[in-house]
């Protein structure tokens, strides 16, 4: 039995949910498939920038209002960046961002997406095979059933089947990071409104973070470029343990803290390399398209934005069945026009700082001089 849809979306994270949400009133028959059921966790720093709210507002202003009323979350107004010497400087944000556990944020977004009356969710279902030919696209689920559509949208994250099988992507360690996360309660000195980012001697290039969550909890983690992890044979979980236990300034903050889970890790496909993110009856969004900021590691907003762009192109091209590479190329152009400038400059920043302890110490010391600090413009967040 083949079930027919207009679009098949693989993955119901921020990219897939935003795609489905954007087409809420389109009448298009959408199959949204995820190997998990919701609510589901995603290993992440849980920092949701103000850009996510702008994207929601563009889809429907009521969504932003709802997100703002949504608890539990913290309101983030600044970031505090620490040098290896533990000097810090503070950078204010021009717009308020949030820290929201992904289990909550993704479930909220998924619930909104499922208000699309013509979307059907296939949860707890792994996609085993993905195919496209001249006239159609289809997937085979693990129970053997087959879904068919005009186009497939790959929103299936860092280990995307669509990216591997249809676009032929392979992990490029120069443009890929690994990171670990652990939730904590009662970390000393949490301000509740500030992201904390630490460049630590012996743990560069990469950074350690403490992001404040509601209920006096924190998202704590450490990430590094995969190339360095492989070259130096670094065990990220062990590195996080050492940072928490062996660096006196950090140890002091965690002495009465309680770990709420085991350390968990996941990959980050970075946007520092351009890929062809569409092809024969498919488009890739979010992590599947390798759209994570190469410096900050943020990928929620780019996942949402690319999901929205893909949805808008599907709506435009469906009537004429225009899903061949020459028709979908407009998607690549739009995504990179919007994101490539940032990705490129943040990649150069990542390379420039590298593991140069003295340089990071110097820059943060300069940023900390009061009359200079006063003049640093607020960051867009
Ligand atoms: C440790 C860490 C910290 C991070 N911190 C931040 C941060 O603070 N802020 C930020 O903006 N970004 C952060 N990121 C990046 C962010 O998590 C991702 O960019 C974001 O989740 C991308 O969304 P997505 O929808 O593309 O993919 P995902 O959120 O990964 O969603 C993909 C979905 O596809 C499903 N799926 C996968 N394979 C299949 C299959 N074969 N069949 C069916 N379903 C499938 C999965 O179950 C999942 O639900 C971090 C990442 C890591 C690893």
Coordinates of C-alpha atoms and ligand atoms in Angstrom, one line a residue:
X1 CA 0.0 0.0 0.0
X2 CA 1.6 3.3 -1.1
X3 CA 0.3 6.4 0.8
X4 CA 0.4 9.6 -1.3
X5 CA 1.3 13.1 -0.2
X6 CA 2.4 16.4 -1.8
X7 CA 5.5 16.6 0.4
X8 CA 7.4 14.3 2.7
X9 CA 9.3 16.0 5.5
X10 CA 11.9 13.9 7.4
X11 CA 12.5 15.1 10.9
X12 CA 10.2 17.2 13.1
X13 CA 12.9 19.3 14.9
X14 CA 13.0 23.1 14.4
X15 CA 13.6 22.8 10.6
X16 CA 10.8 20.2 9.9
X17 CA 8.4 21.8 12.3
X18 CA 8.9 25.3 10.9
X19 CA 8.5 23.9 7.3
X20 CA 5.1 22.4 8.3
X21 CA 4.1 25.5 10.3
X22 CA 4.8 27.8 7.3
X23 CA 2.4 25.7 5.1
X24 CA -0.3 25.6 7.8
X25 CA -3.0 27.2 5.6
X26 CA -1.7 25.8 2.2
X27 CA -3.9 22.8 2.0
X28 CA -0.8 20.7 0.9
X29 CA -0.8 17.1 2.1
X30 CA 2.3 16.8 4.3
X31 CA 3.8 13.6 5.8
X32 CA 6.0 14.7 8.7
X33 CA 8.1 11.7 9.9
X34 CA 10.3 11.4 13.0
X35 CA 12.1 8.5 14.5
X36 CA 11.1 9.8 17.9
X37 CA 7.8 10.8 19.5
X38 CA 7.3 14.3 21.0
X39 CA 8.3 15.6 23.5
X40 CA 11.8 14.5 22.7
X41 CA 15.2 15.8 23.9
X42 CA 17.9 17.1 21.6
X43 CA 21.5 17.6 22.9
X44 CA 22.0 21.4 22.6
X45 CA 23.0 24.5 24.5
X46 CA 19.3 25.5 24.6
X47 CA 20.1 29.1 23.6
X48 CA 17.3 30.4 21.4
X49 CA 18.2 33.8 19.9
X50 CA 15.8 36.6 19.1
X51 CA 16.0 35.6 15.4
X52 CA 13.8 32.6 16.1
X53 CA 11.2 35.0 17.3
X54 CA 11.5 37.1 14.2
X55 CA 11.0 34.0 12.0
X56 CA 7.9 33.0 14.1
X57 CA 6.5 36.5 13.8
X58 CA 6.9 36.4 10.0
X59 CA 4.9 33.2 9.8
X60 CA 2.2 34.4 12.3
X61 CA 2.6 37.3 14.8
X62 CA 0.5 35.3 17.3
X63 CA 3.3 32.7 17.5
X64 CA 5.8 35.1 18.9
X65 CA 3.3 36.3 21.5
X66 CA 2.7 32.6 22.5
X67 CA 6.4 31.9 22.8
X68 CA 6.9 34.9 25.0
X69 CA 4.1 33.7 27.3
X70 CA 5.7 30.2 27.3
X71 CA 7.3 29.0 30.4
X72 CA 9.8 27.7 31.5
X73 CA 12.5 29.8 30.0
X74 CA 15.0 32.5 30.9
X75 CA 15.4 35.9 29.3
X76 CA 18.9 36.5 28.0
X77 CA 20.1 40.0 27.7
X78 CA 23.9 39.6 27.5
X79 CA 26.9 37.3 27.3
X80 CA 29.9 37.2 29.5
X81 CA 33.1 36.0 27.7
X82 CA 36.0 34.7 29.8
X83 CA 39.7 34.6 28.7
X84 CA 42.1 31.8 29.7
X85 CA 43.3 34.2 32.4
X86 CA 39.7 34.5 33.6
X87 CA 39.3 38.1 32.8
X88 CA 35.9 38.7 31.3
X89 CA 34.0 41.2 29.3
X90 CA 30.3 41.6 28.9
X91 CA 28.5 42.1 25.7
X92 CA 24.9 43.3 25.7
X93 CA 22.3 42.1 23.3
X94 CA 20.1 44.5 21.3
X95 CA 17.2 42.1 21.5
X96 CA 16.2 39.6 24.2
X97 CA 17.0 35.9 23.5
X98 CA 16.0 32.9 25.7
X99 CA 17.3 29.7 27.1
X100 CA 14.6 27.0 26.8
X101 CA 15.2 23.3 27.2
X102 CA 14.9 21.8 23.7
X103 CA 12.6 19.1 25.1
X104 CA 10.2 22.0 25.7
X105 CA 10.9 24.3 22.8
X106 CA 10.8 21.6 20.1
X107 CA 7.7 20.2 21.6
X108 CA 6.0 23.6 21.5
X109 CA 7.0 24.1 17.9
X110 CA 6.0 20.6 17.0
X111 CA 2.6 21.1 18.6
X112 CA 2.1 24.3 16.6
X113 CA 3.2 22.5 13.4
X114 CA 0.6 19.8 14.0
X115 CA -2.1 22.4 14.0
X116 CA -1.7 22.2 10.3
X117 CA -4.9 20.4 9.3
X118 CA -3.4 18.7 6.3
X119 CA -0.2 17.4 8.0
X120 CA 0.0 13.8 9.2
X121 CA 2.6 12.8 11.7
X122 CA 4.4 9.5 11.6
X123 CA 6.2 9.3 14.9
X124 CA 8.5 6.7 16.4
X125 CA 9.2 5.7 12.8
X126 CA 12.7 5.5 11.3
X127 CA 13.0 6.1 7.6
X128 CA 15.1 3.3 6.1
X129 CA 15.3 4.2 2.5
X130 CA 14.9 7.4 0.5
X131 CA 14.5 7.5 -3.3
X132 CA 13.7 10.0 -6.1
X133 CA 13.2 9.6 -9.8
X134 CA 12.0 11.7 -12.7
X135 CA 8.4 11.9 -11.5
X136 CA 8.3 11.3 -7.8
X137 CA 10.0 10.9 -4.4
X138 CA 9.3 8.2 -1.9
X139 CA 10.5 6.8 1.4
X140 CA 10.4 3.4 3.0
X141 CA 9.7 3.3 6.7
X142 CA 11.1 0.6 9.0
X143 CA 7.7 -1.2 9.1
X144 CA 8.0 -1.6 5.3
X145 CA 5.3 0.9 4.4
X146 CA 6.0 3.3 1.5
X147 CA 5.1 7.0 1.3
X148 CA 5.2 8.9 -2.0
X149 CA 5.3 12.6 -2.8
X150 CA 6.5 15.2 -5.3
X151 CA 9.4 16.3 -3.2
X152 CA 11.3 15.3 0.0
X153 CA 12.5 17.8 2.6
X154 CA 15.5 16.5 4.6
X155 CA 15.2 18.0 8.1
X156 CA 16.7 14.9 9.7
X157 CA 19.5 16.6 11.5
X158 CA 23.3 16.0 11.7
X159 CA 23.1 12.3 10.6
X160 CA 20.6 13.0 7.8
X161 CA 19.7 10.1 5.6
X162 CA 18.6 12.5 2.9
X163 CA 21.9 14.3 2.9
X164 CA 23.8 11.0 2.7
X165 CA 21.7 9.1 0.3
X166 CA 20.4 11.8 -2.1
X167 CA 23.1 14.5 -1.8
X168 CA 26.1 12.3 -1.1
X169 CA 27.3 14.3 1.9
X170 CA 30.2 13.0 4.0
X171 CA 31.4 14.4 7.2
X172 CA 34.3 17.0 6.7
X173 CA 36.0 17.3 10.0
X174 CA 37.3 20.8 9.1
X175 CA 33.7 21.9 9.0
X176 CA 32.1 19.9 11.7
X177 CA 32.2 20.1 15.5
X178 CA 31.5 17.8 18.4
X179 CA 30.0 19.0 21.7
X180 CA 28.7 17.6 25.0
X181 CA 26.1 18.8 27.4
X182 CA 25.1 18.1 31.0
X183 CA 22.2 19.7 32.9
X184 CA 23.0 20.9 36.4
X185 CA 21.1 22.5 39.4
X186 CA 22.5 25.0 41.9
X187 CA 25.5 26.2 40.0
X188 CA 26.9 29.1 42.1
X189 CA 26.7 32.6 40.8
X190 CA 24.2 32.1 38.0
X191 CA 22.7 35.5 37.1
X192 CA 19.8 34.1 35.1
X193 CA 20.1 36.5 32.2
X194 CA 23.6 36.0 30.9
X195 CA 25.2 33.4 28.7
X196 CA 28.7 32.5 30.0
X197 CA 31.3 31.5 27.5
X198 CA 34.8 30.4 28.5
X199 CA 38.0 30.1 26.4
X200 CA 40.1 27.8 28.6
X201 CA 43.8 27.1 28.4
X202 CA 44.3 23.5 27.3
X203 CA 40.8 23.3 25.8
X204 CA 41.3 25.4 22.7
X205 CA 40.1 25.9 20.0
X206 CA 36.7 25.4 21.5
X207 CA 34.7 26.7 24.4
X208 CA 33.0 25.7 27.6
X209 CA 29.6 27.2 28.4
X210 CA 27.2 27.7 31.3
X211 CA 23.8 28.8 30.1
X212 CA 21.1 29.7 32.7
X213 CA 17.8 27.8 32.6
X214 CA 14.7 28.3 34.8
X215 CA 14.4 26.7 38.3
X216 CA 18.1 27.5 39.1
X217 CA 19.2 24.9 36.5
X218 CA 21.9 25.3 33.9
X219 CA 22.9 23.9 30.6
X220 CA 26.6 23.2 30.8
X221 CA 28.8 22.0 28.0
X222 CA 31.9 22.0 25.9
X223 CA 32.5 21.8 22.2
X224 CA 35.4 21.7 19.7
X225 CA 36.2 21.3 16.0
X226 CA 36.1 17.7 15.0
X227 CA 39.4 18.0 13.2
X228 CA 41.1 18.9 16.5
X229 CA 39.2 16.2 18.4
X230 CA 40.6 13.6 16.0
X231 CA 44.1 15.0 15.8
X232 CA 44.6 15.3 19.5
X233 CA 42.4 12.2 20.3
X234 CA 40.3 14.3 22.7
X235 CA 37.5 12.7 24.7
X236 CA 34.9 15.4 25.1
X237 CA 33.1 13.8 28.0
X238 CA 36.4 13.5 29.9
X239 CA 37.3 17.0 29.0
X240 CA 34.1 18.3 30.5
X241 CA 34.7 16.3 33.7
X242 CA 38.2 17.8 33.9
X243 CA 37.1 21.3 33.3
X244 CA 34.5 21.0 36.1
X245 CA 36.8 19.2 38.6
X246 CA 40.2 20.6 37.9
X247 CA 39.9 24.2 37.0
X248 CA 39.7 26.0 40.3
X249 CA 37.5 28.9 39.2
X250 CA 35.0 26.5 37.6
X251 CA 35.3 23.9 40.4
X252 CA 34.3 26.6 43.0
X253 CA 31.1 27.3 41.0
X254 CA 30.1 23.6 40.9
X255 CA 31.0 22.6 44.4
X256 CA 27.4 22.4 45.6
X257 CA 25.9 21.7 42.2
X258 CA 24.0 18.6 41.3
X259 CA 24.3 16.9 37.9
X260 CA 20.9 16.1 36.6
X261 CA 21.9 13.6 33.9
X262 CA 24.9 11.8 32.4
X263 CA 27.0 13.8 29.9
X264 CA 25.5 13.5 26.4
X265 CA 27.2 14.4 23.1
X266 CA 26.2 15.1 19.5
X267 CA 27.7 16.5 16.2
X268 CA 27.4 20.0 14.7
X269 CA 27.6 20.2 10.9
X270 CA 29.0 23.8 10.4
X271 CA 28.0 26.3 7.8
X272 CA 31.6 27.2 7.0
X273 CA 31.6 25.1 3.8
X274 CA 29.1 25.6 1.0
X275 CA 27.2 22.5 -0.2
X276 CA 24.5 21.9 -2.8
X277 CA 21.6 21.8 -0.5
X278 CA 18.9 20.9 -3.1
X279 CA 18.8 18.5 -6.0
X280 CA 16.5 16.1 -7.8
X281 CA 13.2 16.4 -5.9
X282 CA 14.8 17.2 -2.5
X283 CA 15.8 20.1 -0.4
X284 CA 17.9 20.0 2.8
X285 CA 17.2 22.2 5.8
X286 CA 18.9 22.9 9.2
X287 CA 21.6 20.5 10.3
X288 CA 21.0 18.2 7.4
X289 CA 22.1 21.2 5.2
X290 CA 25.1 21.9 7.4
X291 CA 23.9 25.4 8.5
X292 CA 25.3 25.8 12.0
X293 CA 27.2 29.0 12.8
X294 CA 30.9 28.0 12.8
X295 CA 31.8 30.2 15.8
X296 CA 28.9 30.2 18.2
X297 CA 27.5 26.7 17.3
X298 CA 24.0 28.1 17.0
X299 CA 21.7 26.3 14.5
X300 CA 18.2 26.5 15.8
X301 CA 17.4 29.8 14.0
X302 CA 19.1 28.8 10.7
X303 CA 17.2 25.5 10.8
X304 CA 13.9 27.4 11.3
X305 CA 14.7 29.9 8.6
X306 CA 15.8 27.3 6.0
X307 CA 12.6 25.3 6.8
X308 CA 10.6 28.4 6.1
X309 CA 12.4 29.2 2.8
X310 CA 12.0 25.6 1.6
X311 CA 8.2 25.7 2.4
X312 CA 7.8 29.0 0.5
X313 CA 9.5 27.4 -2.6
X314 CA 7.4 24.3 -2.4
X315 CA 4.3 26.4 -2.4
X316 CA 5.5 28.3 -5.4
X317 CA 6.6 25.3 -7.5
X318 CA 4.0 22.7 -6.6
X319 CA 1.4 23.6 -9.2
X320 CA 3.9 23.2 -12.1
X321 CA 5.6 20.2 -10.4
X322 CA 9.0 22.1 -10.6
X323 CA 11.2 20.1 -8.4
X324 CA 14.2 19.4 -10.6
X325 CA 17.7 20.9 -9.6
X326 CA 17.3 23.9 -11.9
X327 CA 14.0 24.8 -10.2
X328 CA 15.3 24.2 -6.6
X329 CA 18.5 26.1 -7.1
X330 CA 16.7 29.2 -6.0
X331 CA 16.5 27.7 -2.5
X332 CA 20.4 27.3 -2.3
X333 CA 20.7 30.9 -3.5
X334 CA 18.3 32.3 -0.9
X335 CA 19.7 30.4 2.0
X336 CA 23.3 31.3 1.3
X337 CA 22.4 34.9 0.4
X338 CA 21.0 35.2 3.9
X339 CA 23.5 33.2 5.8
X340 CA 26.9 32.9 4.0
X341 CA 28.2 36.4 5.0
X342 CA 27.8 35.5 8.7
X343 CA 29.1 32.0 8.3
X344 CA 32.2 33.2 6.5
X345 CA 33.1 35.9 8.9
X346 CA 32.5 33.7 11.9
X347 CA 34.6 31.0 10.3
X348 CA 37.5 33.4 10.0
X349 CA 37.0 34.5 13.6
X350 CA 37.2 30.8 14.6
X351 CA 40.4 30.4 12.6
X352 CA 41.9 33.7 13.8
X353 CA 41.5 32.9 17.5
X354 CA 42.3 29.2 17.1
X355 CA 44.3 28.1 20.2
X356 CA 46.1 31.4 20.6
X357 CA 45.8 31.9 24.4
X358 CA 47.8 35.1 24.3
X359 CA 45.6 36.6 21.6
X360 CA 42.3 35.7 23.4
X361 CA 43.8 37.1 26.7
X362 CA 44.8 40.3 25.0
X363 CA 41.5 40.8 23.1
X364 CA 39.4 40.2 26.2
X365 CA 41.7 42.4 28.3
X366 CA 41.2 45.2 25.8
X367 CA 37.4 44.6 25.7
X368 CA 37.4 44.9 29.5
X369 CA 38.9 48.4 29.6
X370 CA 35.9 50.4 30.8
X371 CA 36.0 53.2 28.2
X372 CA 36.4 50.6 25.4
X373 CA 33.7 48.3 26.8
X374 CA 31.3 51.2 27.0
X375 CA 31.8 51.8 23.3
X376 CA 31.3 48.2 22.2
X377 CA 27.9 48.2 20.3
X378 CA 25.3 45.7 21.5
X379 CA 25.4 42.4 19.6
X380 CA 22.4 41.3 17.6
X381 CA 21.1 38.2 19.2
Ligands
LIG1 C1 26.0 20.2 22.2 C2 25.3 21.1 21.2 C3 24.9 22.4 21.6 C4 24.2 23.3 20.8 N1 23.8 24.5 21.3 C5 23.1 25.3 20.5 C6 22.5 26.5 21.1 O1 22.7 26.8 22.2 N2 21.7 27.3 20.3 C7 21.5 26.9 19.0 O2 20.8 27.7 18.2 N3 21.9 25.7 18.4 C8 22.7 24.9 19.2 N4 23.1 23.7 18.7 C9 22.7 23.3 17.3 C10 21.3 22.9 17.3 O3 21.0 21.9 18.2 C11 20.9 22.3 15.9 O4 21.4 23.2 14.9 C12 19.4 22.2 15.7 O5 18.8 21.2 16.5 C13 19.0 21.9 14.2 O6 17.7 21.6 14.0 P1 17.2 20.6 12.9 O7 15.7 20.6 12.9 O8 17.9 20.8 11.7 O9 17.7 19.2 13.5 P2 17.3 18.3 14.8 O10 16.9 19.3 15.9 O11 18.4 17.5 15.1 O12 16.0 17.5 14.4 C14 16.2 16.4 13.5 C15 15.0 15.4 13.7 O13 15.1 14.4 12.7 C16 14.8 13.1 13.3 N5 15.5 12.1 12.5 C17 16.8 11.9 12.3 N6 17.0 10.8 11.5 C18 15.8 10.3 11.2 C19 15.3 9.2 10.4 N7 16.2 8.4 9.8 N8 14.0 9.0 10.4 C20 13.1 9.8 11.0 N9 13.5 10.8 11.7 C21 14.8 11.1 11.8 C22 15.4 13.3 14.7 O14 14.7 12.4 15.6 C23 15.1 14.8 15.1 O15 13.9 14.9 15.7 C24 23.9 22.8 19.5 C25 24.2 21.5 19.1 C26 24.9 20.7 19.9 C27 25.2 19.3 19.5

